[in-house]
Amino acid sequence: MYIHVMGSGAGGGFPQWNCNCVNCKGVREGTIKATPRTQSSIAVSANGEDWVLFNTSPDIKKQMDDFPAMQPGRAVRDTAICAIVIVDAQIDHSTGILMLREHTAPWDVYCTEAVHGDLTTGFPVFNILEHFRGVNWHEIKTDQSSFTIPKAEGLVFTAVPLKSEAPPYSPHRHNTVPGDNIGVKIEDTRTGKVLFYAPGLGVVEDHVIDYMTNSDCILVDGTVWTDDEMSNEGISDKRAQEMGHLDQSSAGGIMDIMSGMDRPRKILIHINNTNPILNEESPQRKALNDAGIEVSYDGMDIEL
Ligand code: MLT
Ligand code: MN
Ligand code: ZN
């Protein structure tokens, strides 16, 4: 299985357009060792030709321009994306589908009923696409039954319901229903290798720990180092937990949870621009390195 990190940043990307936090200012001015990041998305393929896109970031055009495999050039209009999976209805994960409106056929989109609901009401991007080629919606069930995608031969997917938060325009913002957020287990049937992808984890429940422990690679929520890091810099009054993201550094945080896991390669994704781990020379980044945890970057390729 081939995994390509299209975008490793959280909502807003890095640097964020209006942000002068230590990191955003530092990367803009070149005073810290850090790399810009686009917003959260990965692509996965068994054969290196047909790719399933996970989430459609507002930055998708740059992400595709930077990844030649996305444009195989077999016809006058072409793409290597064979289907789209959307794990939550947040802006950073769903807006980019509007940038894909020139597709020559309806997009095969896989998402839960809860996400489909938000993307046809509070943030009705699917309705807007009906004025172009439309969306061929495939419902993802939240009962952990596995599913396949016809054009993505050799991959089996399992949606794992997660506790996080729904978007601000969702009727279940802080009163979530199963399917507002999912992680996805992706298994390559030829190699037997397993990836677990979960860019938004508010609470890591036991069933999620089981999926993580039994994977060869985990790409999980790396949004914040501390729960109050956004309010610390006077950026927002929101705690990460209110936005559905568990921090890395506290007791019971993401680092703690991953530290006991031997099998998977452990990688963080969806990293917010306030997170000190973005500074490659920071003590926080060193602590992650010492714990055997990697930080994904745009364009990162992983082969399982
Ligand atoms: C999130 O992951 O919590 C959202 O993407 C935040 C946002 O888009 O503002
Ligand atoms: Mn996000
Ligand atoms: Zn910032």
PDB file of C-alpha atoms and ligand atoms in Angstrom:
ATOM      1  CA  MET A   1       0.000   0.000   0.000  1.00  0.00           C
ATOM      2  CA  TYR A   2       1.204   3.455  -0.887  1.00  0.00           C
ATOM      3  CA  ILE A   3       0.278   6.394   1.301  1.00  0.00           C
ATOM      4  CA  HIS A   4       0.924   9.966   0.265  1.00  0.00           C
ATOM      5  CA  VAL A   5       0.437  12.796   2.750  1.00  0.00           C
ATOM      6  CA  MET A   6      -1.285  15.492   0.705  1.00  0.00           C
ATOM      7  CA  GLY A   7      -1.590  17.911   3.628  1.00  0.00           C
ATOM      8  CA  SER A   8      -0.280  17.506   7.170  1.00  0.00           C
ATOM      9  CA  GLY A   9      -1.611  20.728   8.723  1.00  0.00           C
ATOM     10  CA  ALA A  10      -4.823  21.375  10.638  1.00  0.00           C
ATOM     11  CA  GLY A  11      -7.504  23.921   9.700  1.00  0.00           C
ATOM     12  CA  GLY A  12      -5.843  27.129   8.502  1.00  0.00           C
ATOM     13  CA  GLY A  13      -2.624  25.395   7.462  1.00  0.00           C
ATOM     14  CA  PHE A  14       0.845  26.637   8.402  1.00  0.00           C
ATOM     15  CA  PRO A  15       1.437  29.520   8.378  1.00  0.00           C
ATOM     16  CA  GLN A  16      -2.189  30.564   8.697  1.00  0.00           C
ATOM     17  CA  TRP A  17      -2.988  33.648   6.636  1.00  0.00           C
ATOM     18  CA  ASN A  18      -3.860  35.950   9.535  1.00  0.00           C
ATOM     19  CA  CYS A  19      -1.735  34.445  12.279  1.00  0.00           C
ATOM     20  CA  ASN A  20       1.301  35.892  13.989  1.00  0.00           C
ATOM     21  CA  CYS A  21       1.800  33.236  16.616  1.00  0.00           C
ATOM     22  CA  VAL A  22       5.422  32.294  17.334  1.00  0.00           C
ATOM     23  CA  ASN A  23       5.320  29.500  14.755  1.00  0.00           C
ATOM     24  CA  CYS A  24       3.481  31.297  11.943  1.00  0.00           C
ATOM     25  CA  LYS A  25       5.640  34.414  12.262  1.00  0.00           C
ATOM     26  CA  GLY A  26       8.762  32.278  12.635  1.00  0.00           C
ATOM     27  CA  VAL A  27       8.192  30.189   9.522  1.00  0.00           C
ATOM     28  CA  ARG A  28       7.142  33.228   7.499  1.00  0.00           C
ATOM     29  CA  GLU A  29      10.272  35.126   8.466  1.00  0.00           C
ATOM     30  CA  GLY A  30      12.573  32.114   8.361  1.00  0.00           C
ATOM     31  CA  THR A  31      13.625  32.514  12.002  1.00  0.00           C
ATOM     32  CA  ILE A  32      12.660  28.990  13.084  1.00  0.00           C
ATOM     33  CA  LYS A  33      13.458  25.634  11.512  1.00  0.00           C
ATOM     34  CA  ALA A  34      10.011  24.613  10.275  1.00  0.00           C
ATOM     35  CA  THR A  35       8.230  23.724   7.042  1.00  0.00           C
ATOM     36  CA  PRO A  36       4.920  25.160   5.779  1.00  0.00           C
ATOM     37  CA  ARG A  37       1.994  22.758   5.676  1.00  0.00           C
ATOM     38  CA  THR A  38      -1.262  22.595   3.749  1.00  0.00           C
ATOM     39  CA  GLN A  39      -4.538  21.372   5.231  1.00  0.00           C
ATOM     40  CA  SER A  40      -5.301  17.823   6.205  1.00  0.00           C
ATOM     41  CA  SER A  41      -5.588  15.070   3.578  1.00  0.00           C
ATOM     42  CA  ILE A  42      -3.973  11.800   2.509  1.00  0.00           C
ATOM     43  CA  ALA A  43      -4.172   9.607  -0.593  1.00  0.00           C
ATOM     44  CA  VAL A  44      -3.906   5.819  -0.512  1.00  0.00           C
ATOM     45  CA  SER A  45      -3.343   3.314  -3.317  1.00  0.00           C
ATOM     46  CA  ALA A  46      -2.646  -0.393  -3.644  1.00  0.00           C
ATOM     47  CA  ASN A  47      -1.228  -0.228  -7.167  1.00  0.00           C
ATOM     48  CA  GLY A  48       0.289   3.271  -7.262  1.00  0.00           C
ATOM     49  CA  GLU A  49      -2.111   4.275 -10.060  1.00  0.00           C
ATOM     50  CA  ASP A  50      -5.606   4.469  -8.614  1.00  0.00           C
ATOM     51  CA  TRP A  51      -5.765   6.614  -5.503  1.00  0.00           C
ATOM     52  CA  VAL A  52      -8.444   7.010  -2.865  1.00  0.00           C
ATOM     53  CA  LEU A  53      -8.404  10.567  -1.586  1.00  0.00           C
ATOM     54  CA  PHE A  54      -9.147  10.950   2.115  1.00  0.00           C
ATOM     55  CA  ASN A  55     -10.673  14.384   2.649  1.00  0.00           C
ATOM     56  CA  THR A  56     -10.668  17.242   0.187  1.00  0.00           C
ATOM     57  CA  SER A  57      -8.687  20.118   1.564  1.00  0.00           C
ATOM     58  CA  PRO A  58      -9.126  23.732   0.443  1.00  0.00           C
ATOM     59  CA  ASP A  59      -5.464  23.402  -0.635  1.00  0.00           C
ATOM     60  CA  ILE A  60      -6.121  20.498  -2.980  1.00  0.00           C
ATOM     61  CA  LYS A  61      -4.911  22.222  -6.127  1.00  0.00           C
ATOM     62  CA  LYS A  62      -1.433  22.811  -4.705  1.00  0.00           C
ATOM     63  CA  GLN A  63      -1.414  19.317  -3.236  1.00  0.00           C
ATOM     64  CA  MET A  64      -2.186  17.763  -6.616  1.00  0.00           C
ATOM     65  CA  ASP A  65       0.258  20.001  -8.484  1.00  0.00           C
ATOM     66  CA  ASP A  66       2.956  18.812  -6.069  1.00  0.00           C
ATOM     67  CA  PHE A  67       2.157  15.111  -6.616  1.00  0.00           C
ATOM     68  CA  PRO A  68       2.549  14.098 -10.281  1.00  0.00           C
ATOM     69  CA  ALA A  69       0.884  10.675  -9.738  1.00  0.00           C
ATOM     70  CA  MET A  70      -2.432  12.528  -9.419  1.00  0.00           C
ATOM     71  CA  GLN A  71      -2.357  13.394 -13.121  1.00  0.00           C
ATOM     72  CA  PRO A  72      -1.725  10.257 -15.226  1.00  0.00           C
ATOM     73  CA  GLY A  73      -2.626  12.061 -18.479  1.00  0.00           C
ATOM     74  CA  ARG A  74      -4.534   9.192 -20.130  1.00  0.00           C
ATOM     75  CA  ALA A  75      -7.172  11.491 -21.641  1.00  0.00           C
ATOM     76  CA  VAL A  76      -7.739  15.161 -22.259  1.00  0.00           C
ATOM     77  CA  ARG A  77      -9.449  15.347 -18.845  1.00  0.00           C
ATOM     78  CA  ASP A  78      -8.075  12.848 -16.332  1.00  0.00           C
ATOM     79  CA  THR A  79      -7.302  12.202 -12.664  1.00  0.00           C
ATOM     80  CA  ALA A  80      -5.821   9.371 -10.634  1.00  0.00           C
ATOM     81  CA  ILE A  81      -8.396   9.893  -7.880  1.00  0.00           C
ATOM     82  CA  CYS A  82     -10.857   7.023  -8.119  1.00  0.00           C
ATOM     83  CA  ALA A  83     -12.953   7.876  -5.048  1.00  0.00           C
ATOM     84  CA  ILE A  84     -13.149  10.289  -2.140  1.00  0.00           C
ATOM     85  CA  VAL A  85     -13.611   9.377   1.522  1.00  0.00           C
ATOM     86  CA  ILE A  86     -14.586  12.190   3.885  1.00  0.00           C
ATOM     87  CA  VAL A  87     -14.031  11.469   7.588  1.00  0.00           C
ATOM     88  CA  ASP A  88     -15.806  14.525   8.980  1.00  0.00           C
ATOM     89  CA  ALA A  89     -17.677  17.543   7.599  1.00  0.00           C
ATOM     90  CA  GLN A  90     -15.187  20.173   8.824  1.00  0.00           C
ATOM     91  CA  ILE A  91     -14.171  22.915   6.385  1.00  0.00           C
ATOM     92  CA  ASP A  92     -10.561  21.731   6.144  1.00  0.00           C
ATOM     93  CA  HIS A  93     -11.720  18.233   5.137  1.00  0.00           C
ATOM     94  CA  SER A  94     -14.565  18.992   2.761  1.00  0.00           C
ATOM     95  CA  THR A  95     -14.250  22.370   1.039  1.00  0.00           C
ATOM     96  CA  GLY A  96     -11.804  21.149  -1.597  1.00  0.00           C
ATOM     97  CA  ILE A  97     -14.452  19.053  -3.308  1.00  0.00           C
ATOM     98  CA  LEU A  98     -15.728  22.314  -4.805  1.00  0.00           C
ATOM     99  CA  MET A  99     -12.322  22.722  -6.454  1.00  0.00           C
ATOM    100  CA  LEU A 100     -12.869  19.320  -8.092  1.00  0.00           C
ATOM    101  CA  ARG A 101     -16.118  20.385  -9.781  1.00  0.00           C
ATOM    102  CA  GLU A 102     -14.672  20.037 -13.291  1.00  0.00           C
ATOM    103  CA  HIS A 103     -14.606  16.235 -12.940  1.00  0.00           C
ATOM    104  CA  THR A 104     -16.185  14.597 -15.984  1.00  0.00           C
ATOM    105  CA  ALA A 105     -18.427  12.245 -13.979  1.00  0.00           C
ATOM    106  CA  PRO A 106     -20.145  12.323 -10.592  1.00  0.00           C
ATOM    107  CA  TRP A 107     -17.618  11.874  -7.803  1.00  0.00           C
ATOM    108  CA  ASP A 108     -17.875   8.628  -5.891  1.00  0.00           C
ATOM    109  CA  VAL A 109     -17.918   9.958  -2.346  1.00  0.00           C
ATOM    110  CA  TYR A 110     -17.880   7.714   0.707  1.00  0.00           C
ATOM    111  CA  CYS A 111     -19.024   9.217   4.007  1.00  0.00           C
ATOM    112  CA  THR A 112     -21.397   8.541   6.872  1.00  0.00           C
ATOM    113  CA  GLU A 113     -24.986   9.653   7.025  1.00  0.00           C
ATOM    114  CA  ALA A 114     -24.055  12.283   9.646  1.00  0.00           C
ATOM    115  CA  VAL A 115     -21.390  13.817   7.397  1.00  0.00           C
ATOM    116  CA  HIS A 116     -23.682  13.622   4.374  1.00  0.00           C
ATOM    117  CA  GLY A 117     -26.319  15.457   6.428  1.00  0.00           C
ATOM    118  CA  ASP A 118     -23.970  18.354   7.236  1.00  0.00           C
ATOM    119  CA  LEU A 119     -22.673  18.548   3.680  1.00  0.00           C
ATOM    120  CA  THR A 120     -26.209  18.849   2.310  1.00  0.00           C
ATOM    121  CA  THR A 121     -27.554  21.317   4.922  1.00  0.00           C
ATOM    122  CA  GLY A 122     -25.250  23.418   7.160  1.00  0.00           C
ATOM    123  CA  PHE A 123     -22.434  23.388   4.597  1.00  0.00           C
ATOM    124  CA  PRO A 124     -24.205  22.186   1.442  1.00  0.00           C
ATOM    125  CA  VAL A 125     -21.241  21.521  -0.862  1.00  0.00           C
ATOM    126  CA  PHE A 126     -22.850  18.349  -2.230  1.00  0.00           C
ATOM    127  CA  ASN A 127     -25.947  20.342  -3.260  1.00  0.00           C
ATOM    128  CA  ILE A 128     -23.771  22.894  -5.027  1.00  0.00           C
ATOM    129  CA  LEU A 129     -22.031  20.097  -6.930  1.00  0.00           C
ATOM    130  CA  GLU A 130     -25.409  18.975  -8.239  1.00  0.00           C
ATOM    131  CA  HIS A 131     -25.128  21.972 -10.579  1.00  0.00           C
ATOM    132  CA  PHE A 132     -21.978  20.353 -11.992  1.00  0.00           C
ATOM    133  CA  ARG A 133     -21.575  16.554 -12.326  1.00  0.00           C
ATOM    134  CA  GLY A 134     -22.900  15.733  -8.892  1.00  0.00           C
ATOM    135  CA  VAL A 135     -21.970  13.336  -6.163  1.00  0.00           C
ATOM    136  CA  ASN A 136     -22.553   9.631  -6.134  1.00  0.00           C
ATOM    137  CA  TRP A 137     -22.886   9.106  -2.373  1.00  0.00           C
ATOM    138  CA  HIS A 138     -21.947   5.767  -0.844  1.00  0.00           C
ATOM    139  CA  GLU A 139     -22.973   5.546   2.776  1.00  0.00           C
ATOM    140  CA  ILE A 140     -20.322   4.413   5.231  1.00  0.00           C
ATOM    141  CA  LYS A 141     -21.888   2.507   8.108  1.00  0.00           C
ATOM    142  CA  THR A 142     -20.646   3.105  11.625  1.00  0.00           C
ATOM    143  CA  ASP A 143     -20.991  -0.497  12.794  1.00  0.00           C
ATOM    144  CA  GLN A 144     -17.361  -1.285  11.938  1.00  0.00           C
ATOM    145  CA  SER A 145     -18.353  -3.467   9.007  1.00  0.00           C
ATOM    146  CA  SER A 146     -15.770  -3.359   6.240  1.00  0.00           C
ATOM    147  CA  PHE A 147     -16.335  -2.098   2.718  1.00  0.00           C
ATOM    148  CA  THR A 148     -14.505  -1.984  -0.585  1.00  0.00           C
ATOM    149  CA  ILE A 149     -14.312   0.613  -3.330  1.00  0.00           C
ATOM    150  CA  PRO A 150     -14.646  -0.955  -6.793  1.00  0.00           C
ATOM    151  CA  LYS A 151     -11.876   1.032  -8.459  1.00  0.00           C
ATOM    152  CA  ALA A 152      -9.516   0.655  -5.508  1.00  0.00           C
ATOM    153  CA  GLU A 153      -8.796  -3.005  -5.912  1.00  0.00           C
ATOM    154  CA  GLY A 154      -6.758  -4.665  -3.184  1.00  0.00           C
ATOM    155  CA  LEU A 155      -7.862  -2.389  -0.348  1.00  0.00           C
ATOM    156  CA  VAL A 156     -10.427  -3.099   2.347  1.00  0.00           C
ATOM    157  CA  PHE A 157     -11.732  -0.256   4.493  1.00  0.00           C
ATOM    158  CA  THR A 158     -13.324  -0.251   7.943  1.00  0.00           C
ATOM    159  CA  ALA A 159     -14.849   2.877   9.434  1.00  0.00           C
ATOM    160  CA  VAL A 160     -14.260   3.301  13.137  1.00  0.00           C
ATOM    161  CA  PRO A 161     -16.573   5.709  14.997  1.00  0.00           C
ATOM    162  CA  LEU A 162     -14.611   8.223  17.061  1.00  0.00           C
ATOM    163  CA  LYS A 163     -15.426  10.676  19.817  1.00  0.00           C
ATOM    164  CA  SER A 164     -14.537  14.126  18.559  1.00  0.00           C
ATOM    165  CA  GLU A 165     -16.733  17.127  17.664  1.00  0.00           C
ATOM    166  CA  ALA A 166     -18.983  17.945  14.731  1.00  0.00           C
ATOM    167  CA  PRO A 167     -18.423  21.226  12.837  1.00  0.00           C
ATOM    168  CA  PRO A 168     -19.851  24.537  14.132  1.00  0.00           C
ATOM    169  CA  TYR A 169     -22.620  24.441  11.459  1.00  0.00           C
ATOM    170  CA  SER A 170     -23.753  20.967  12.449  1.00  0.00           C
ATOM    171  CA  PRO A 171     -26.920  20.467  14.513  1.00  0.00           C
ATOM    172  CA  HIS A 172     -24.830  18.032  16.616  1.00  0.00           C
ATOM    173  CA  ARG A 173     -21.820  20.301  17.221  1.00  0.00           C
ATOM    174  CA  HIS A 174     -21.276  19.323  20.899  1.00  0.00           C
ATOM    175  CA  ASN A 175     -23.847  16.568  20.983  1.00  0.00           C
ATOM    176  CA  THR A 176     -22.323  14.208  18.506  1.00  0.00           C
ATOM    177  CA  VAL A 177     -23.854  11.169  16.887  1.00  0.00           C
ATOM    178  CA  PRO A 178     -21.929   8.118  15.645  1.00  0.00           C
ATOM    179  CA  GLY A 179     -20.551   9.004  12.237  1.00  0.00           C
ATOM    180  CA  ASP A 180     -19.793  12.678  12.903  1.00  0.00           C
ATOM    181  CA  ASN A 181     -16.170  11.586  13.009  1.00  0.00           C
ATOM    182  CA  ILE A 182     -14.610   8.386  11.851  1.00  0.00           C
ATOM    183  CA  GLY A 183     -11.163   6.876  11.718  1.00  0.00           C
ATOM    184  CA  VAL A 184     -10.463   4.432   8.922  1.00  0.00           C
ATOM    185  CA  LYS A 185      -8.616   1.136   8.995  1.00  0.00           C
ATOM    186  CA  ILE A 186      -7.204   0.381   5.557  1.00  0.00           C
ATOM    187  CA  GLU A 187      -5.911  -3.099   4.823  1.00  0.00           C
ATOM    188  CA  ASP A 188      -3.941  -4.167   1.786  1.00  0.00           C
ATOM    189  CA  THR A 189      -5.247  -7.623   0.933  1.00  0.00           C
ATOM    190  CA  ARG A 190      -2.059  -8.624  -0.881  1.00  0.00           C
ATOM    191  CA  THR A 191       0.459  -7.693   1.801  1.00  0.00           C
ATOM    192  CA  GLY A 192      -1.863  -7.892   4.791  1.00  0.00           C
ATOM    193  CA  LYS A 193      -0.502  -4.539   5.984  1.00  0.00           C
ATOM    194  CA  VAL A 194      -2.792  -2.208   7.892  1.00  0.00           C
ATOM    195  CA  LEU A 195      -2.963   1.577   8.172  1.00  0.00           C
ATOM    196  CA  PHE A 196      -5.138   3.360  10.718  1.00  0.00           C
ATOM    197  CA  TYR A 197      -5.948   6.978   9.888  1.00  0.00           C
ATOM    198  CA  ALA A 198      -7.668   9.268  12.392  1.00  0.00           C
ATOM    199  CA  PRO A 199      -6.950  12.997  12.056  1.00  0.00           C
ATOM    200  CA  GLY A 200      -9.517  13.997  14.694  1.00  0.00           C
ATOM    201  CA  LEU A 201      -9.451  12.178  18.027  1.00  0.00           C
ATOM    202  CA  GLY A 202     -11.102  13.797  21.022  1.00  0.00           C
ATOM    203  CA  VAL A 203     -11.180  10.718  23.207  1.00  0.00           C
ATOM    204  CA  VAL A 204      -9.241   7.559  22.486  1.00  0.00           C
ATOM    205  CA  GLU A 205     -11.690   4.842  23.406  1.00  0.00           C
ATOM    206  CA  ASP A 206     -10.701   1.221  23.981  1.00  0.00           C
ATOM    207  CA  HIS A 207     -11.853   0.060  20.556  1.00  0.00           C
ATOM    208  CA  VAL A 208      -9.680   2.748  18.981  1.00  0.00           C
ATOM    209  CA  ILE A 209      -6.677   1.590  20.991  1.00  0.00           C
ATOM    210  CA  ASP A 210      -7.281  -1.924  19.639  1.00  0.00           C
ATOM    211  CA  TYR A 211      -7.268  -0.666  16.054  1.00  0.00           C
ATOM    212  CA  MET A 212      -4.111   1.331  16.697  1.00  0.00           C
ATOM    213  CA  THR A 213      -2.282  -1.532  18.400  1.00  0.00           C
ATOM    214  CA  ASN A 214      -3.091  -3.920  15.543  1.00  0.00           C
ATOM    215  CA  SER A 215      -1.906  -1.626  12.747  1.00  0.00           C
ATOM    216  CA  ASP A 216       1.424  -1.450  10.956  1.00  0.00           C
ATOM    217  CA  CYS A 217       1.194   2.314  10.748  1.00  0.00           C
ATOM    218  CA  ILE A 218      -0.977   4.875  12.504  1.00  0.00           C
ATOM    219  CA  LEU A 219      -1.520   8.394  11.217  1.00  0.00           C
ATOM    220  CA  VAL A 220      -3.344  10.132  14.032  1.00  0.00           C
ATOM    221  CA  ASP A 221      -4.441  13.471  15.461  1.00  0.00           C
ATOM    222  CA  GLY A 222      -1.429  15.708  16.046  1.00  0.00           C
ATOM    223  CA  THR A 223      -3.367  18.961  16.407  1.00  0.00           C
ATOM    224  CA  VAL A 224      -2.034  20.341  19.681  1.00  0.00           C
ATOM    225  CA  TRP A 225       0.746  19.752  22.179  1.00  0.00           C
ATOM    226  CA  THR A 226      -1.295  21.184  25.084  1.00  0.00           C
ATOM    227  CA  ASP A 227      -5.047  21.573  25.449  1.00  0.00           C
ATOM    228  CA  ASP A 228      -4.829  25.319  26.141  1.00  0.00           C
ATOM    229  CA  GLU A 229      -2.188  26.204  23.588  1.00  0.00           C
ATOM    230  CA  MET A 230      -4.484  28.353  21.453  1.00  0.00           C
ATOM    231  CA  SER A 231      -5.726  30.410  24.401  1.00  0.00           C
ATOM    232  CA  ASN A 232      -2.166  30.740  25.729  1.00  0.00           C
ATOM    233  CA  GLU A 233      -1.124  32.808  22.770  1.00  0.00           C
ATOM    234  CA  GLY A 234      -4.354  34.817  22.921  1.00  0.00           C
ATOM    235  CA  ILE A 235      -5.443  33.285  19.623  1.00  0.00           C
ATOM    236  CA  SER A 236      -8.733  31.726  20.603  1.00  0.00           C
ATOM    237  CA  ASP A 237     -10.721  31.106  23.729  1.00  0.00           C
ATOM    238  CA  LYS A 238     -11.299  27.527  22.681  1.00  0.00           C
ATOM    239  CA  ARG A 239      -9.611  24.580  24.281  1.00  0.00           C
ATOM    240  CA  ALA A 240      -8.564  21.837  21.894  1.00  0.00           C
ATOM    241  CA  GLN A 241     -10.867  19.430  23.708  1.00  0.00           C
ATOM    242  CA  GLU A 242     -13.858  21.636  22.823  1.00  0.00           C
ATOM    243  CA  MET A 243     -12.851  21.279  19.188  1.00  0.00           C
ATOM    244  CA  GLY A 244     -12.550  17.508  19.482  1.00  0.00           C
ATOM    245  CA  HIS A 245      -8.791  17.113  19.685  1.00  0.00           C
ATOM    246  CA  LEU A 246      -6.838  15.357  22.423  1.00  0.00           C
ATOM    247  CA  ASP A 247      -3.473  16.929  23.236  1.00  0.00           C
ATOM    248  CA  GLN A 248      -0.148  15.144  22.929  1.00  0.00           C
ATOM    249  CA  SER A 249       1.693  15.981  26.110  1.00  0.00           C
ATOM    250  CA  SER A 250      -0.615  15.457  29.094  1.00  0.00           C
ATOM    251  CA  ALA A 251      -0.926  12.271  31.139  1.00  0.00           C
ATOM    252  CA  GLY A 252      -3.355  10.210  29.076  1.00  0.00           C
ATOM    253  CA  GLY A 253      -2.600  12.321  25.994  1.00  0.00           C
ATOM    254  CA  ILE A 254      -1.740  10.997  22.546  1.00  0.00           C
ATOM    255  CA  MET A 255       1.960  10.445  23.341  1.00  0.00           C
ATOM    256  CA  ASP A 256       1.129   8.544  26.463  1.00  0.00           C
ATOM    257  CA  ILE A 257      -1.360   6.365  24.616  1.00  0.00           C
ATOM    258  CA  MET A 258       1.029   5.563  21.794  1.00  0.00           C
ATOM    259  CA  SER A 259       4.076   4.947  23.943  1.00  0.00           C
ATOM    260  CA  GLY A 260       3.098   1.386  24.813  1.00  0.00           C
ATOM    261  CA  MET A 261       2.454   0.360  21.206  1.00  0.00           C
ATOM    262  CA  ASP A 262       5.210  -1.759  19.655  1.00  0.00           C
ATOM    263  CA  ARG A 263       3.826  -2.794  16.273  1.00  0.00           C
ATOM    264  CA  PRO A 264       2.774   0.379  14.494  1.00  0.00           C
ATOM    265  CA  ARG A 265       4.939   3.043  12.992  1.00  0.00           C
ATOM    266  CA  LYS A 266       3.559   6.077  14.833  1.00  0.00           C
ATOM    267  CA  ILE A 267       3.014   9.312  12.917  1.00  0.00           C
ATOM    268  CA  LEU A 268       1.146  12.520  13.770  1.00  0.00           C
ATOM    269  CA  ILE A 269      -0.962  14.367  11.200  1.00  0.00           C
ATOM    270  CA  HIS A 270      -3.380  17.363  11.249  1.00  0.00           C
ATOM    271  CA  ILE A 271      -0.897  19.544  13.136  1.00  0.00           C
ATOM    272  CA  ASN A 272      -2.157  22.956  14.160  1.00  0.00           C
ATOM    273  CA  ASN A 273       0.020  25.975  13.474  1.00  0.00           C
ATOM    274  CA  THR A 274       0.289  26.726  17.213  1.00  0.00           C
ATOM    275  CA  ASN A 275       1.845  23.345  18.009  1.00  0.00           C
ATOM    276  CA  PRO A 276       5.473  23.716  19.197  1.00  0.00           C
ATOM    277  CA  ILE A 277       6.427  20.397  17.534  1.00  0.00           C
ATOM    278  CA  LEU A 278       6.392  22.272  14.213  1.00  0.00           C
ATOM    279  CA  ASN A 279       9.645  23.865  15.318  1.00  0.00           C
ATOM    280  CA  GLU A 280      12.070  21.076  14.495  1.00  0.00           C
ATOM    281  CA  GLU A 281      14.523  22.336  17.092  1.00  0.00           C
ATOM    282  CA  SER A 282      12.030  22.525  19.946  1.00  0.00           C
ATOM    283  CA  PRO A 283      12.256  20.377  23.088  1.00  0.00           C
ATOM    284  CA  GLN A 284       8.720  19.160  22.355  1.00  0.00           C
ATOM    285  CA  ARG A 285       9.816  17.823  18.969  1.00  0.00           C
ATOM    286  CA  LYS A 286      12.769  16.147  20.643  1.00  0.00           C
ATOM    287  CA  ALA A 287      10.450  14.516  23.168  1.00  0.00           C
ATOM    288  CA  LEU A 288       8.420  13.044  20.305  1.00  0.00           C
ATOM    289  CA  ASN A 289      11.546  11.820  18.548  1.00  0.00           C
ATOM    290  CA  ASP A 290      12.733  10.191  21.759  1.00  0.00           C
ATOM    291  CA  ALA A 291       9.341   8.448  22.040  1.00  0.00           C
ATOM    292  CA  GLY A 292       9.650   7.100  18.484  1.00  0.00           C
ATOM    293  CA  ILE A 293       6.819   9.279  17.173  1.00  0.00           C
ATOM    294  CA  GLU A 294       7.157  10.937  13.763  1.00  0.00           C
ATOM    295  CA  VAL A 295       5.602  14.159  12.528  1.00  0.00           C
ATOM    296  CA  SER A 296       4.186  13.920   9.016  1.00  0.00           C
ATOM    297  CA  TYR A 297       4.908  16.590   6.416  1.00  0.00           C
ATOM    298  CA  ASP A 298       3.349  17.493   3.089  1.00  0.00           C
ATOM    299  CA  GLY A 299       4.511  15.120   0.382  1.00  0.00           C
ATOM    300  CA  MET A 300       5.554  12.384   2.825  1.00  0.00           C
ATOM    301  CA  ASP A 301       5.402   8.952   1.208  1.00  0.00           C
ATOM    302  CA  ILE A 302       4.842   5.835   3.257  1.00  0.00           C
ATOM    303  CA  GLU A 303       4.936   2.329   1.843  1.00  0.00           C
ATOM    304  CA  LEU A 304       3.451  -0.556   3.772  1.00  0.00           C
TER     305      LEU A 304
HETATM  306  C1  MLT B   1     -10.953  20.990  13.479  1.00  0.00           C
HETATM  307  O1  MLT B   1     -10.252  20.046  13.097  1.00  0.00           O
HETATM  308  O2  MLT B   1     -11.252  21.101  14.659  1.00  0.00           O
HETATM  309  C2  MLT B   1     -11.435  21.991  12.485  1.00  0.00           C
HETATM  310  O3  MLT B   1     -10.950  21.696  11.226  1.00  0.00           O
HETATM  311  C3  MLT B   1     -11.128  23.379  12.898  1.00  0.00           C
HETATM  312  C4  MLT B   1     -11.386  24.418  11.849  1.00  0.00           C
HETATM  313  O4  MLT B   1     -11.512  24.142  10.680  1.00  0.00           O
HETATM  314  O5  MLT B   1     -11.434  25.594  12.214  1.00  0.00           O
HETATM  315 MN    MN B   2      -9.536  20.004  11.145  1.00  0.00          MN
HETATM  316 ZN    ZN B   3      -0.269  30.525  13.967  1.00  0.00          ZN
END
